[in-house]
Coordinates of C-alpha atoms in Angstrom, one line a residue:
M24 CA 23.1 179.3 81.1
P25 CA 23.1 182.9 81.7
F26 CA 20.5 184.4 83.6
C27 CA 19.8 187.8 85.1
E28 CA 18.1 187.6 88.2
V29 CA 16.2 190.9 88.0
N30 CA 15.5 191.6 91.6
K31 CA 19.7 192.4 91.5
Y32 CA 19.0 195.6 89.7
Q33 CA 15.6 196.6 90.9
N34 CA 14.6 197.6 94.5
G35 CA 11.5 199.3 96.1
I36 CA 8.9 199.7 93.9
D37 CA 10.5 198.4 90.7
A38 CA 10.8 195.3 92.4
T39 CA 7.3 194.7 92.5
G40 CA 6.3 191.6 90.4
N41 CA 9.5 189.9 90.7
N42 CA 9.4 187.8 93.3
G43 CA 12.7 186.1 92.2
T44 CA 12.3 186.2 88.4
K45 CA 15.2 184.8 86.1
I46 CA 15.2 185.9 82.7
F47 CA 17.2 183.4 80.2
Y48 CA 19.5 185.6 77.9
R49 CA 22.0 185.0 75.1
T50 CA 24.5 187.5 74.0
Y51 CA 25.7 186.8 70.0
G52 CA 28.8 188.8 68.4
Q53 CA 31.4 191.1 69.8
G54 CA 31.2 195.4 69.7
P55 CA 30.2 198.9 70.3
V56 CA 27.2 198.9 69.2
K57 CA 24.5 197.2 71.3
V58 CA 21.7 195.3 70.6
L59 CA 19.0 194.4 72.3
L60 CA 16.0 191.9 71.1
I61 CA 12.3 191.3 72.7
I62 CA 10.2 188.7 71.2
G63 CA 6.4 188.7 71.7
L64 CA 4.0 186.2 72.8
A65 CA 4.8 183.0 73.0
G66 CA 7.8 183.5 71.5
T67 CA 11.4 182.5 72.5
H68 CA 14.6 184.7 72.0
S69 CA 15.7 181.7 69.2
S70 CA 12.7 183.2 67.4
W71 CA 15.3 186.3 66.0
D72 CA 17.6 184.0 64.7
P73 CA 17.3 185.6 61.2
Q74 CA 18.2 189.4 62.7
I75 CA 20.4 188.0 65.3
K76 CA 22.5 186.3 61.9
A77 CA 22.5 189.5 59.5
L78 CA 23.7 192.3 62.7
T79 CA 26.2 189.9 63.4
G80 CA 27.0 187.1 61.3
T81 CA 26.9 184.3 63.5
I82 CA 23.3 182.7 65.7
T83 CA 26.8 180.6 68.2
P84 CA 25.7 182.4 71.5
N85 CA 28.8 183.7 72.5
D86 CA 31.2 182.1 75.6
D87 CA 28.7 181.8 79.0
E88 CA 31.6 181.3 81.1
S89 CA 32.6 184.8 79.1
P90 CA 33.0 188.2 82.1
A91 CA 30.5 190.7 81.1
G92 CA 33.4 193.2 80.5
D93 CA 35.0 191.1 77.4
R94 CA 31.8 190.7 75.7
S95 CA 31.2 194.6 75.3
S96 CA 34.7 195.7 74.7
G97 CA 34.3 194.2 71.5
E98 CA 36.7 194.6 68.0
G99 CA 36.9 197.5 65.9
G100 CA 34.9 200.1 65.2
G101 CA 31.6 199.0 63.4
G102 CA 30.7 195.3 65.6
M103 CA 27.9 194.9 66.8
E104 CA 26.8 192.7 69.9
V105 CA 23.1 191.1 70.3
C106 CA 21.4 189.9 73.2
A107 CA 17.9 187.9 72.6
F108 CA 16.2 186.5 76.0
D109 CA 12.9 184.7 76.9
N110 CA 10.1 187.0 78.1
R111 CA 8.8 185.9 81.9
G112 CA 6.2 183.1 80.8
M113 CA 8.2 181.1 78.4
G114 CA 11.4 179.3 77.0
L115 CA 14.3 178.9 80.1
S116 CA 12.7 182.0 81.8
S117 CA 10.8 182.2 85.0
V118 CA 6.8 181.3 84.9
P119 CA 5.5 183.7 87.8
T120 CA 1.6 182.4 88.7
K121 CA 0.3 185.4 89.3
K122 CA -1.4 187.3 85.9
S123 CA -0.8 190.8 88.0
E124 CA 2.9 190.0 87.5
Y125 CA 2.8 190.0 83.9
T126 CA 2.2 193.7 82.3
T127 CA 4.4 195.3 79.7
S128 CA 5.6 197.9 82.5
I129 CA 7.3 194.7 84.6
M130 CA 8.6 193.2 81.3
A131 CA 10.4 196.2 80.1
K132 CA 11.8 196.2 84.0
D133 CA 13.1 192.9 83.5
A134 CA 15.0 194.5 80.0
I135 CA 15.9 196.9 81.8
A136 CA 17.9 194.8 84.2
I137 CA 18.9 192.7 81.4
M138 CA 20.8 195.9 80.0
D139 CA 22.3 196.6 83.6
H140 CA 23.7 192.9 84.1
L141 CA 25.4 193.3 81.3
G142 CA 26.6 196.5 81.6
W143 CA 24.9 198.3 78.8
E144 CA 24.3 202.1 79.2
K145 CA 22.9 202.1 75.6
A146 CA 21.1 200.0 73.2
H147 CA 19.2 200.0 69.8
V148 CA 15.6 197.9 71.1
F149 CA 14.0 196.0 68.9
G150 CA 10.6 194.1 69.5
H151 CA 8.1 191.9 67.8
S152 CA 4.6 191.9 68.7
M153 CA 4.2 192.0 72.8
G154 CA 7.9 192.6 72.3
A155 CA 7.3 195.9 70.1
M156 CA 4.7 196.7 73.0
I157 CA 7.7 196.0 76.2
A158 CA 10.2 198.0 73.9
C159 CA 7.6 201.0 73.7
K160 CA 7.3 201.1 77.4
L161 CA 11.6 200.3 78.1
A162 CA 11.3 203.3 75.5
A163 CA 9.0 205.9 77.7
M164 CA 10.5 204.8 80.7
V165 CA 14.4 204.7 80.7
P166 CA 14.4 207.4 76.9
E167 CA 17.7 208.5 77.5
R168 CA 19.1 204.8 77.1
V169 CA 17.8 204.6 73.7
L170 CA 19.6 204.5 70.7
S171 CA 16.4 203.5 68.4
L172 CA 13.4 201.6 68.4
A173 CA 12.1 199.1 66.1
L174 CA 8.3 198.0 66.4
L175 CA 8.0 195.3 64.3
N176 CA 4.0 193.8 63.8
V177 CA 2.9 195.9 66.8
T178 CA -0.6 197.6 68.4
G179 CA -1.3 200.0 71.3
G180 CA -2.5 197.0 73.0
G181 CA -6.2 196.8 74.7
Y182 CA -8.7 196.5 72.1
E183 CA -6.2 196.4 69.5
C184 CA -5.4 193.1 70.1
I185 CA -8.3 191.6 68.9
P186 CA -7.0 190.4 65.6
R187 CA -8.8 190.7 61.7
L188 CA -12.4 189.3 62.6
D189 CA -13.1 186.7 59.9
R190 CA -14.2 182.9 59.9
Q191 CA -10.6 182.1 59.1
T192 CA -9.0 183.7 61.9
L193 CA -12.3 182.8 64.6
S194 CA -11.0 179.0 62.9
I195 CA -7.3 180.0 64.0
A196 CA -8.2 181.3 67.2
V197 CA -10.0 178.2 68.2
R198 CA -7.5 175.8 67.4
F199 CA -5.0 177.5 69.1
L200 CA -6.8 177.3 72.7
K201 CA -7.5 173.6 71.5
A202 CA -3.6 172.8 70.7
K203 CA -2.4 170.5 73.4
T204 CA 0.7 169.0 71.6
P205 CA 3.5 170.3 69.4
E206 CA 2.5 169.0 66.1
Q207 CA -0.6 170.8 66.7
R208 CA 0.8 174.3 67.7
A209 CA 3.4 173.9 65.2
S210 CA 0.2 173.6 62.5
V211 CA -1.9 177.3 63.7
D212 CA 1.2 179.0 64.1
L213 CA 2.0 178.6 60.5
D214 CA -2.0 179.9 59.7
T215 CA -1.4 182.8 62.1
H216 CA 2.5 183.9 61.1
Y217 CA 2.6 184.0 58.0
S218 CA 0.8 184.6 54.6
K219 CA -1.4 182.3 53.3
E220 CA 0.9 182.8 49.7
Y221 CA 4.0 182.3 51.2
L222 CA 2.8 179.0 52.6
E223 CA 2.0 177.6 49.7
E224 CA 5.3 178.6 47.8
Y225 CA 7.7 175.9 46.7
V226 CA 10.8 174.6 48.1
G227 CA 12.2 172.1 45.9
T228 CA 9.6 169.5 45.7
K229 CA 8.2 170.6 49.4
T230 CA 5.7 173.6 50.0
R231 CA 6.9 175.6 52.0
K232 CA 4.5 175.3 54.9
A233 CA 5.5 171.4 54.5
V234 CA 9.0 172.7 55.1
L235 CA 8.7 174.8 58.1
Y236 CA 6.4 172.6 60.2
Q237 CA 8.7 170.1 60.3
E238 CA 10.8 173.0 61.8
Y239 CA 8.4 174.7 64.0
V240 CA 7.2 170.9 65.8
K241 CA 11.3 170.2 66.4
G242 CA 11.4 174.1 67.7
I243 CA 8.1 173.9 70.0
S244 CA 9.4 169.8 71.4
A245 CA 12.7 171.2 72.1
S246 CA 11.3 174.7 73.8
G247 CA 8.4 172.8 75.8
M248 CA 5.2 174.1 75.2
Q249 CA 4.1 177.2 77.1
S250 CA 2.6 176.9 80.7
N251 CA -0.8 178.3 81.1
C252 CA 0.1 180.7 83.8
G253 CA 3.1 181.9 81.1
F254 CA -0.2 182.1 78.2
D255 CA -2.4 183.7 80.2
G256 CA -0.4 186.0 81.7
Q257 CA 1.4 187.5 78.3
I258 CA -2.0 187.9 77.2
N259 CA -2.6 189.3 80.1
A260 CA 0.3 192.1 79.2
C261 CA -0.8 192.7 75.8
W262 CA -4.2 193.6 76.8
T263 CA -3.3 195.7 79.9
H264 CA -1.1 197.4 78.0
K265 CA -1.8 200.9 77.3
I266 CA 0.8 203.8 75.3
S267 CA -0.2 207.3 77.4
R268 CA 0.2 210.7 76.2
A269 CA 2.6 211.0 79.0
D270 CA 5.0 207.6 77.4
L271 CA 4.6 209.5 73.6
E272 CA 6.0 212.4 75.1
S273 CA 8.6 210.9 76.7
I274 CA 9.3 208.9 73.5
C275 CA 9.5 211.3 71.3
S276 CA 11.4 214.0 73.3
A277 CA 14.7 212.1 73.3
G278 CA 14.8 212.4 69.5
F279 CA 16.0 209.0 68.9
L280 CA 14.5 207.4 65.4
I281 CA 11.9 205.0 64.9
S282 CA 11.3 202.5 62.3
V283 CA 7.7 200.5 62.3
I284 CA 7.7 197.7 60.6
H285 CA 4.6 195.5 59.7
G286 CA 3.5 192.2 57.2
R287 CA 0.0 193.8 55.2
V288 CA -1.7 190.9 55.9
D289 CA -1.1 190.2 59.2
V290 CA -4.4 188.6 60.8
I291 CA -3.0 188.9 64.5
A292 CA -2.3 192.4 64.8
Q293 CA -3.7 194.9 62.0
L294 CA -1.6 197.1 59.8
S295 CA -4.0 200.2 60.8
H296 CA -3.5 200.2 64.7
A297 CA 0.7 200.5 63.4
K298 CA -0.1 203.1 60.9
R299 CA -2.1 205.2 64.2
L300 CA 0.7 204.5 66.5
A301 CA 3.6 206.1 63.8
K302 CA 1.8 209.3 63.2
K303 CA 1.2 209.5 67.2
L304 CA 5.6 209.7 66.9
Y305 CA 6.0 211.5 64.3
P306 CA 8.4 213.2 63.2
Y307 CA 10.8 210.4 64.7
A308 CA 9.2 207.6 63.0
R309 CA 9.1 205.7 60.0
M310 CA 6.6 203.4 58.3
V311 CA 7.9 200.6 56.5
E312 CA 5.4 197.9 55.0
L313 CA 5.8 195.1 53.5
P314 CA 4.0 192.2 51.8
G315 CA 4.1 189.7 54.5
G316 CA 2.4 188.2 58.1
H317 CA 2.3 188.4 61.8
L318 CA 6.1 187.0 61.4
V319 CA 7.3 189.2 58.5
S320 CA 11.0 189.1 60.0
H321 CA 10.8 185.1 59.4
E322 CA 8.8 186.2 56.2
R323 CA 10.1 188.9 54.6
T324 CA 13.7 188.4 56.3
E325 CA 16.0 190.5 53.7
E326 CA 14.1 193.1 53.7
V327 CA 13.9 193.7 57.5
N328 CA 17.2 193.2 58.3
D329 CA 17.6 196.2 55.4
A330 CA 15.0 198.4 57.4
L331 CA 17.1 197.6 60.8
L332 CA 20.5 198.3 59.9
E333 CA 19.3 200.9 58.0
L334 CA 17.7 202.5 61.5
I335 CA 21.4 202.4 62.9
K336 CA 23.4 203.2 60.7
A337 CA 20.7 206.5 60.2
S338 CA 20.7 206.8 64.3
A339 CA 25.1 206.7 64.3
S340 CA 24.8 209.0 61.5
K341 CA 22.2 212.0 63.3
I342 CA 20.0 212.9 60.8
S343 CA 17.0 215.3 61.4
P344 CA 14.0 213.3 62.0
Y345 CA 12.4 215.3 59.3
D346 CA 14.6 213.3 56.5
W347 CA 14.3 210.6 58.4
T348 CA 10.7 210.1 58.2
N349 CA 8.2 209.3 55.3
L350 CA 5.1 210.8 57.1
P351 CA 2.5 212.9 55.7
M352 CA 3.9 216.5 57.8
K353 CA 1.2 216.6 60.7
T354 CA -0.4 220.2 60.9
S355 CA -2.2 220.1 64.2
G356 CA -2.6 217.6 66.8
S357 CA 1.2 216.7 66.7
L358 CA 2.7 216.2 70.2
T359 CA 5.1 219.4 70.1
R360 CA 1.9 221.5 70.3
K361 CA -1.4 221.2 73.0
S362 CA -3.9 220.7 71.3
S363 CA -7.3 222.0 71.9
P364 CA -9.9 221.2 74.1
E365 CA -12.3 220.2 71.5
G366 CA -9.8 217.9 69.6
S367 CA -8.4 215.9 72.5
R368 CA -12.3 215.3 73.1
S369 CA -13.1 214.6 69.4
S370 CA -10.2 212.1 69.5
V371 CA -11.3 210.6 72.5
M372 CA -14.9 209.5 70.8
V373 CA -13.1 208.5 68.0
D374 CA -11.4 205.7 70.4
I375 CA -14.5 204.8 71.8
I376 CA -16.4 204.7 68.4
G377 CA -13.4 202.1 67.5
M378 CA -13.6 200.4 70.8
L379 CA -16.8 199.9 70.4
Q380 CA -16.9 199.0 66.5
M381 CA -14.3 196.1 67.5
F382 CA -16.2 194.0 70.7
L383 CA -19.3 194.3 68.0
V384 CA -17.6 192.4 65.9
F385 CA -16.0 190.7 67.9
F386 CA -19.1 189.4 70.1
F387 CA -20.8 189.0 66.6
G388 CA -18.2 187.0 65.1
L389 CA -18.2 184.7 68.3
F390 CA -22.2 184.1 67.5
M391 CA -21.5 182.8 64.5
L392 CA -18.9 180.4 65.3
A393 CA -20.8 179.1 68.4
F394 CA -23.8 179.3 65.5
E395 CA -21.9 177.3 63.1
Y396 CA -20.9 174.6 66.2
M397 CA -24.1 174.3 67.3
R398 CA -25.4 173.8 63.6
R399 CA -22.9 171.5 62.6
G400 CA -23.7 169.4 65.7
I401 CA -27.7 169.5 65.2
S402 CA -27.0 167.8 61.3
R403 CA -25.2 164.9 63.2
L404 CA -27.5 164.2 66.1
K405 CA -30.5 164.2 63.5
P406 CA -29.6 160.8 62.0
V407 CA -29.5 159.3 65.4
R408 CA -32.9 160.2 66.0
V409 CA -34.0 158.8 62.6
N410 CA -32.8 155.1 63.8
A411 CA -33.7 155.6 67.7
A412 CA -37.5 155.9 66.2
L413 CA -37.2 153.6 63.9
T414 CA -36.3 150.6 66.3

């Protein structure tokens, strides 16, 4: 099976957090155009199957024994070779035991090592959720190796990882933490990944939820439940993720085009955070809003695939970023201009207020959830006390 030994492509400070880490990957298709796909938390490389099929015409991996040079040579002028992999902590990749060995910077270095392993000088880099955070870090580290950047259902990390807070989302969080079997995990994943309307649609005589449930159970059973170390580590990577001003300047200085693709009813990664990041990447970013949930790449496969192919074509044609973007023109605060101290202080205050608001809502939601469970527990105890008094 194809593995990339990260240490072989890193040394010195770049090797921090590896300890012999191996990353499992698959390549698909043939051609001069390279596309690197980075999946999100608790996902495996196969989560990209709908996109791999659209980009290469197949979901059958290339021959594992085929030399990297043969895979990357390609035939014809428009063919694509795609690589998708399991992040550290999931699937067939190594599972480091220390949380400190999971950050989006370390995981971006894993992705860069895979590019080196395959002999790819440059690639279109597409990421979903946590994978989009990793893609941002990769683009900031080696902008000269990125042809274009697609960020699906992304946030800026940290407090922005806190999902939309209501009873439904809190219930999903509790079920997720309690899930111990593929069946339990499949049930909560469906409510996390898709919109309610999509799940309730009928496919023949069954609802889409019933059909997807069987597929999810089969998929989770095949890949195995994520270990506690892997889950805690990837959560740590999301929570500690931050795109600094220097990162943004590095990305924008390279001049490649960016698509920020998001589902409007995503309960995990809130749309407002994606829009905020897209604005920071003006004029290189285009915002693509679609009806759908967190796994919009599956729920709205055709629209997402069209957006990705359009990004690749636009990058090849070298159109102007101003012709690419659909965001309103920035009149001030752009990364190409130095912002005033007053503007910087104002931006910091907005960030702090936003964080405080999110934390207050988060803890209030947890309190309400705990109160509800306590109330139900007390109500179940009351009949027991009455019966005891009668005896």
